Amino acid sequence: MTNREEQILGLIRQNPMISQNELAHLCGITRSGVAAHISNLVKKGYLLGKGYIVSPPTYVAVIGGINLDIYGMSVNPVVSHSSNVGKITFSPGGIGRNISYDLG
């Protein structure tokens, strides 16, 4: 989104019924310039058609377990009934974390 489009969208959010002539006056550009910016905002999905209906923010709520996965691996082949040298790693996990990561 360009700076001008941000400016126009901000003015529309303050007053959804504002006219293109008023927007042009406030922005210091022509009415046809405002119309072009509004057309771009509609194409980009920031406005939903005529009447300057501002699109709602999108978000996702994930419900599920988020925990810490602990992995232990032996460095050498495991010897039964003995101490084995190994490496332990920790990483975030759980179905809720995995879904959130994938959606991100």
N, CA and C of each residue as an Amber inpcrd file, in Angstrom:
protein
   312
   0.8540000  -1.1740000   0.0000000   0.0000000   0.0000000   0.0000000
   0.8980000   1.2350000   0.0000000   0.5630000   2.1920000  -0.8420000
   1.3570000   3.4160000  -0.9190000   1.0100000   4.3480000   0.2450000
   1.8460000   5.3460000   0.4490000   1.5760000   6.3230000   1.5180000
   0.2590000   7.0450000   1.2790000   0.0030000   7.3950000   0.0100000
  -1.2360000   8.1050000  -0.3110000  -2.4450000   7.2090000  -0.0400000
  -2.3260000   5.9210000  -0.3950000  -3.4240000   5.0050000  -0.1320000
  -3.6550000   4.8450000   1.3700000  -2.5780000   4.8080000   2.1480000
  -2.7170000   4.7530000   3.6110000  -3.4390000   5.9890000   4.1270000
  -3.0840000   7.1500000   3.5690000  -3.7160000   8.3990000   3.9900000
  -5.2110000   8.3690000   3.6730000  -5.5480000   7.9550000   2.4590000
  -6.9570000   7.9140000   2.0480000  -7.7230000   6.8940000   2.8760000
  -7.1410000   5.7170000   3.1000000  -7.8090000   4.6940000   3.9020000
  -8.0240000   5.1740000   5.3360000  -7.0570000   5.8910000   5.8920000
  -7.2140000   6.4430000   7.2370000  -8.3750000   7.4300000   7.3150000
  -8.4920000   8.2910000   6.2970000  -9.5960000   9.2510000   6.2690000
 -10.9360000   8.5410000   6.1160000 -10.9650000   7.4840000   5.3060000
 -12.2030000   6.7230000   5.1190000 -12.5800000   6.0080000   6.4130000
 -11.5930000   5.4900000   7.1380000 -11.8970000   4.8290000   8.4130000
 -12.5050000   5.8190000   9.4070000 -12.0310000   7.0550000   9.3840000
 -12.5680000   8.0800000  10.2830000 -13.9870000   8.4620000   9.8980000
 -14.2620000   8.4900000   8.5730000 -15.5830000   8.8910000   8.0850000
 -15.9110000   8.0850000   6.8270000 -16.5540000   6.9240000   6.9850000
 -16.8500000   6.0830000   5.8330000 -17.7580000   6.7350000   4.7920000
 -18.4570000   7.7790000   5.1510000 -19.3520000   8.4530000   4.2180000
 -18.7090000   9.6620000   3.5360000 -17.4070000   9.8350000   3.6690000
 -16.7150000  10.9770000   3.0890000 -16.7700000  10.8880000   1.5550000
 -16.9180000  12.0360000   0.9070000 -16.9900000  12.0450000  -0.5600000
 -15.5910000  12.0890000  -1.1680000 -15.5230000  11.7410000  -2.4480000
 -14.2420000  11.8030000  -3.1380000 -13.7470000  13.2410000  -3.2450000
 -14.6660000  14.1760000  -3.3700000 -14.2690000  15.5890000  -3.4300000
 -13.6390000  16.0200000  -2.0970000 -14.2270000  15.5960000  -0.9830000
 -13.6590000  15.9320000   0.3170000 -12.2880000  15.2830000   0.4980000
 -12.1680000  14.0260000   0.0690000 -10.8790000  13.3440000   0.1490000
  -9.8340000  14.0720000  -0.6900000 -10.2300000  14.4990000  -1.8780000
  -9.3110000  15.2130000  -2.7630000  -8.8390000  16.5090000  -2.1110000
  -9.7700000  17.2290000  -1.4960000  -9.4210000  18.4840000  -0.8290000
  -8.4590000  18.2360000   0.3410000  -8.7490000  17.2240000   1.1650000
  -7.9110000  16.9380000   2.3280000  -6.5210000  16.4250000   1.9340000
  -6.4520000  15.7100000   0.8230000  -5.1720000  15.1360000   0.3930000
  -4.3940000  16.0560000  -0.5420000  -5.0640000  17.0760000  -1.0480000
  -4.3900000  17.9960000  -1.9700000  -4.1610000  17.3960000  -3.3510000
  -5.0790000  16.5190000  -3.7810000  -4.9850000  15.9320000  -5.1190000
  -6.3340000  16.0740000  -5.8120000  -6.4160000  15.6380000  -7.0670000
  -7.6710000  15.7490000  -7.8100000  -8.6350000  14.6460000  -7.3950000
  -9.9120000  14.8680000  -7.7190000 -10.9190000  13.8600000  -7.4210000
 -10.6600000  12.5910000  -8.2120000 -10.2170000  12.7290000  -9.4650000
  -9.9240000  11.5400000 -10.2670000  -8.7310000  10.7750000  -9.6940000
  -7.7860000  11.4970000  -9.0950000  -6.6690000  10.8440000  -8.4190000
  -7.1480000  10.0260000  -7.2350000  -8.0830000  10.5850000  -6.4770000
  -8.6710000   9.8670000  -5.3430000  -9.3930000   8.6280000  -5.8430000
 -10.1360000   8.7620000  -6.9520000 -10.8740000   7.6200000  -7.5020000
  -9.9120000   6.4930000  -7.8820000  -8.7660000   6.8350000  -8.4450000
  -7.7770000   5.8200000  -8.8240000  -7.2260000   5.1190000  -7.5830000
  -6.9460000   5.8930000  -6.5410000  -6.4340000   5.2950000  -5.3020000
  -7.4880000   4.3890000  -4.6580000  -8.7370000   4.8110000  -4.6870000
  -9.8180000   4.0030000  -4.1220000  -9.9670000   2.7050000  -4.9150000
  -9.8570000   2.8000000  -6.2290000  -9.9220000   1.6100000  -7.0720000
  -8.8080000   0.6270000  -6.6970000  -7.6100000   1.1420000  -6.4630000
  -6.4880000   0.2930000  -6.0510000  -6.7470000  -0.3430000  -4.6850000
  -7.3340000   0.4260000  -3.7660000  -7.6400000  -0.1040000  -2.4380000
  -8.6770000  -1.2250000  -2.5080000  -9.6210000  -1.1000000  -3.4400000
 -10.6170000  -2.1620000  -3.6300000  -9.9330000  -3.4010000  -4.1970000
  -9.0710000  -3.2120000  -5.2070000  -8.3650000  -4.3400000  -5.8300000
  -7.4740000  -5.0670000  -4.8250000  -6.8530000  -4.3190000  -3.9180000
  -5.9510000  -4.9040000  -2.9200000  -6.7030000  -5.4990000  -1.7290000
  -8.0250000  -5.2970000  -1.6680000  -8.8270000  -5.8990000  -0.6080000
  -8.9610000  -5.0670000   0.6530000  -8.4820000  -3.8160000   0.6350000
  -8.6080000  -2.9720000   1.8220000 -10.0040000  -2.3680000   1.9390000
 -10.6780000  -2.2090000   0.8270000 -12.0560000  -1.7340000   0.8100000
 -12.8970000  -2.7900000   0.1160000 -14.1080000  -2.9720000   0.5990000
 -14.9950000  -3.9700000   0.0200000 -16.0790000  -3.2840000  -0.8020000
 -15.7340000  -2.8660000  -1.9950000 -16.7050000  -2.3040000  -2.9140000
 -17.1280000  -0.8860000  -2.5820000 -18.2710000  -0.5070000  -3.1570000
 -18.7580000   0.8620000  -2.9960000 -19.2550000   1.0950000  -1.5850000
 -19.3080000   2.3400000  -1.1940000 -19.7230000   2.7030000   0.1500000
 -18.5640000   2.6420000   1.1210000 -17.3840000   2.3250000   0.5930000
 -16.1630000   2.3000000   1.3960000 -16.3100000   1.4350000   2.6380000
 -16.7770000   0.2100000   2.4480000 -16.8570000  -0.7160000   3.5690000
 -15.4500000  -1.2340000   3.8230000 -14.9200000  -0.9260000   4.9740000
 -13.5510000  -1.3050000   5.3150000 -13.5300000  -2.7900000   5.6670000
 -12.6030000  -3.5300000   5.0530000 -12.5310000  -4.9640000   5.3420000
 -12.0610000  -5.1770000   6.7780000 -12.6500000  -6.1540000   7.4580000
 -12.2680000  -6.4010000   8.8530000 -10.8810000  -7.0200000   8.9260000
 -10.1850000  -6.8230000  10.0490000  -8.8730000  -7.4540000  10.1960000
  -9.0360000  -8.9680000  10.2580000  -8.0750000  -9.6840000   9.7150000
  -8.1480000 -11.1350000   9.7400000  -7.2050000 -11.6750000  10.8060000
  -7.6540000 -12.6740000  11.5060000  -6.8370000 -13.3170000  12.5160000
  -7.3430000 -14.7410000  12.6860000  -6.5590000 -15.5310000  13.3170000
  -6.9220000 -16.9160000  13.5660000  -6.6240000 -17.2330000  15.0260000
  -7.5570000 -17.8900000  15.6770000  -7.3340000 -18.3800000  17.0400000
  -7.1460000 -19.8870000  16.9550000  -6.0530000 -20.3710000  17.4920000
  -5.7720000 -21.8040000  17.4700000  -5.9910000 -22.3650000  18.8650000
  -6.7620000 -23.4290000  18.9350000  -7.0190000 -24.0940000  20.2080000
  -6.3400000 -25.4570000  20.1430000  -5.4670000 -25.7030000  21.0710000
  -4.7620000 -26.9820000  21.0830000  -3.5630000 -26.8940000  22.0050000
  -2.9630000 -28.0210000  22.2380000  -1.8410000 -28.0860000  23.1590000
  -0.5620000 -27.4910000  22.5840000   0.1060000 -26.7120000  23.3870000
   1.4290000 -26.1950000  23.0510000   2.3350000 -26.5980000  24.2040000
   3.3680000 -27.3310000  23.8840000   4.2440000 -27.8080000  24.9480000
   5.6880000 -27.8330000  24.4640000   6.5430000 -28.4270000  25.2500000
   7.9590000 -28.5240000  24.9210000   8.2930000 -29.9710000  24.6090000
   8.7660000 -30.2160000  23.3790000   9.1820000 -31.5660000  23.0080000
  10.6340000 -31.7590000  23.4280000  10.9100000 -32.8920000  24.0470000
  12.2630000 -33.2200000  24.5010000  12.7000000 -34.4820000  23.7640000
  13.8150000 -34.3670000  23.0690000  14.3500000 -35.5010000  22.3180000
  15.6740000 -35.9230000  22.9350000  15.8500000 -37.2050000  23.1560000
  17.1110000 -37.7330000  23.6420000  17.6500000 -38.7430000  22.6420000
  18.8960000 -38.5690000  22.2200000  19.5010000 -39.4810000  21.2490000
  20.8630000 -39.9040000  21.7660000  21.1530000 -41.1710000  21.6440000
  22.4540000 -41.6940000  22.0350000  23.4770000 -41.3310000  20.9630000
  24.6740000 -40.9400000  21.3920000  25.7330000 -40.6000000  20.4460000
  26.2680000 -41.8730000  19.7740000  26.4230000 -42.9370000  20.5620000
  26.9320000 -44.2170000  20.0730000  25.8080000 -45.2450000  20.1540000
  26.0050000 -46.4330000  19.6100000  24.9780000 -47.4720000  19.7800000
  24.6780000 -47.7100000  21.2640000  23.4060000 -47.9270000  21.5810000
  22.9690000 -48.0780000  22.9640000  23.4630000 -49.4080000  23.5220000
  24.0480000 -49.3520000  24.7280000  24.4980000 -50.5450000  25.4430000
  23.5150000 -50.7650000  26.5830000  22.8870000 -51.9300000  26.6170000
  21.8940000 -52.2240000  27.6540000  22.5580000 -52.2830000  29.0240000
  21.8200000 -51.8690000  30.0400000  22.2380000 -51.9080000  31.4510000
  23.5280000 -51.1310000  31.6840000  23.6970000 -50.0110000  30.9930000
  24.9010000 -49.1980000  31.1480000  24.5340000 -47.7400000  30.9300000
  25.4190000 -46.8530000  31.3220000  25.2400000 -45.4320000  31.0330000
  25.6560000 -45.1860000  29.5870000  24.8570000 -44.4370000  28.8770000
  25.1400000 -44.1470000  27.4790000  25.2550000 -42.6460000  27.3010000
  26.2640000 -42.2150000  26.5780000  26.4460000 -40.7950000  26.2870000
  25.4260000 -40.4110000  25.2260000  24.8120000 -39.2780000  25.4330000
  23.8030000 -38.8510000  24.4690000  23.6500000 -37.3520000  24.4110000
  22.7260000 -36.9310000  23.6150000  22.4490000 -35.5110000  23.4260000
  20.9450000 -35.2960000  23.5980000  20.5800000 -34.2670000  24.3410000
  19.1690000 -33.9460000  24.5580000  18.8830000 -32.6000000  23.8970000
  17.8120000 -32.5510000  23.1300000  17.3900000 -31.2950000  22.5000000
  15.9580000 -30.9820000  22.9090000  15.6730000 -29.7150000  22.9750000
  14.3460000 -29.2220000  23.3210000  13.8340000 -28.3980000  22.1510000
  12.5510000 -28.5170000  21.8410000  11.9500000 -27.6660000  20.8100000
  10.4730000 -27.4820000  21.1250000   9.9340000 -26.3300000  20.7380000
   8.5070000 -26.1230000  20.9570000   7.7200000 -27.1150000  20.1100000
   6.6110000 -27.5990000  20.6280000   5.8130000 -28.5630000  19.8910000
   4.3790000 -28.5750000  20.3510000   3.6970000 -29.5970000  19.9880000
   2.2760000 -29.7160000  20.2870000   1.4660000 -29.3580000  19.0660000
   0.2790000 -29.9180000  18.9580000  -0.5490000 -29.7190000  17.7670000
  -0.9290000 -28.2490000  17.5830000  -1.2210000 -27.5500000  18.6910000
  -1.5620000 -26.1240000  18.5710000  -0.4150000 -25.3050000  18.0400000
   0.7820000 -25.5730000  18.5060000   1.9690000 -24.8610000  18.0310000
   2.2220000 -25.1770000  16.5770000   2.0990000 -26.4530000  16.2050000
   2.3630000 -26.8360000  14.8210000   1.3690000 -26.2090000  13.8440000
   0.1070000 -26.1790000  14.2110000  -0.8970000 -25.5480000  13.3500000
  -0.6350000 -24.0510000  13.2430000  -0.3290000 -23.4000000  14.3640000
  -0.0310000 -21.9670000  14.3450000   1.1620000 -21.6710000  13.4540000
   2.2020000 -22.4900000  13.5660000   3.4020000 -22.2970000  12.7470000
   3.0700000 -22.4370000  11.2670000   2.3050000 -23.4790000  10.9280000
   1.9470000 -23.7010000   9.5250000   1.0720000 -22.5780000   8.9700000
   0.1620000 -22.0730000   9.7800000  -0.7050000 -20.9770000   9.3200000
   0.0860000 -19.6750000   9.1410000   1.1350000 -19.5160000   9.9620000
   1.9470000 -18.3080000   9.8610000   2.6770000 -18.2520000   8.5490000
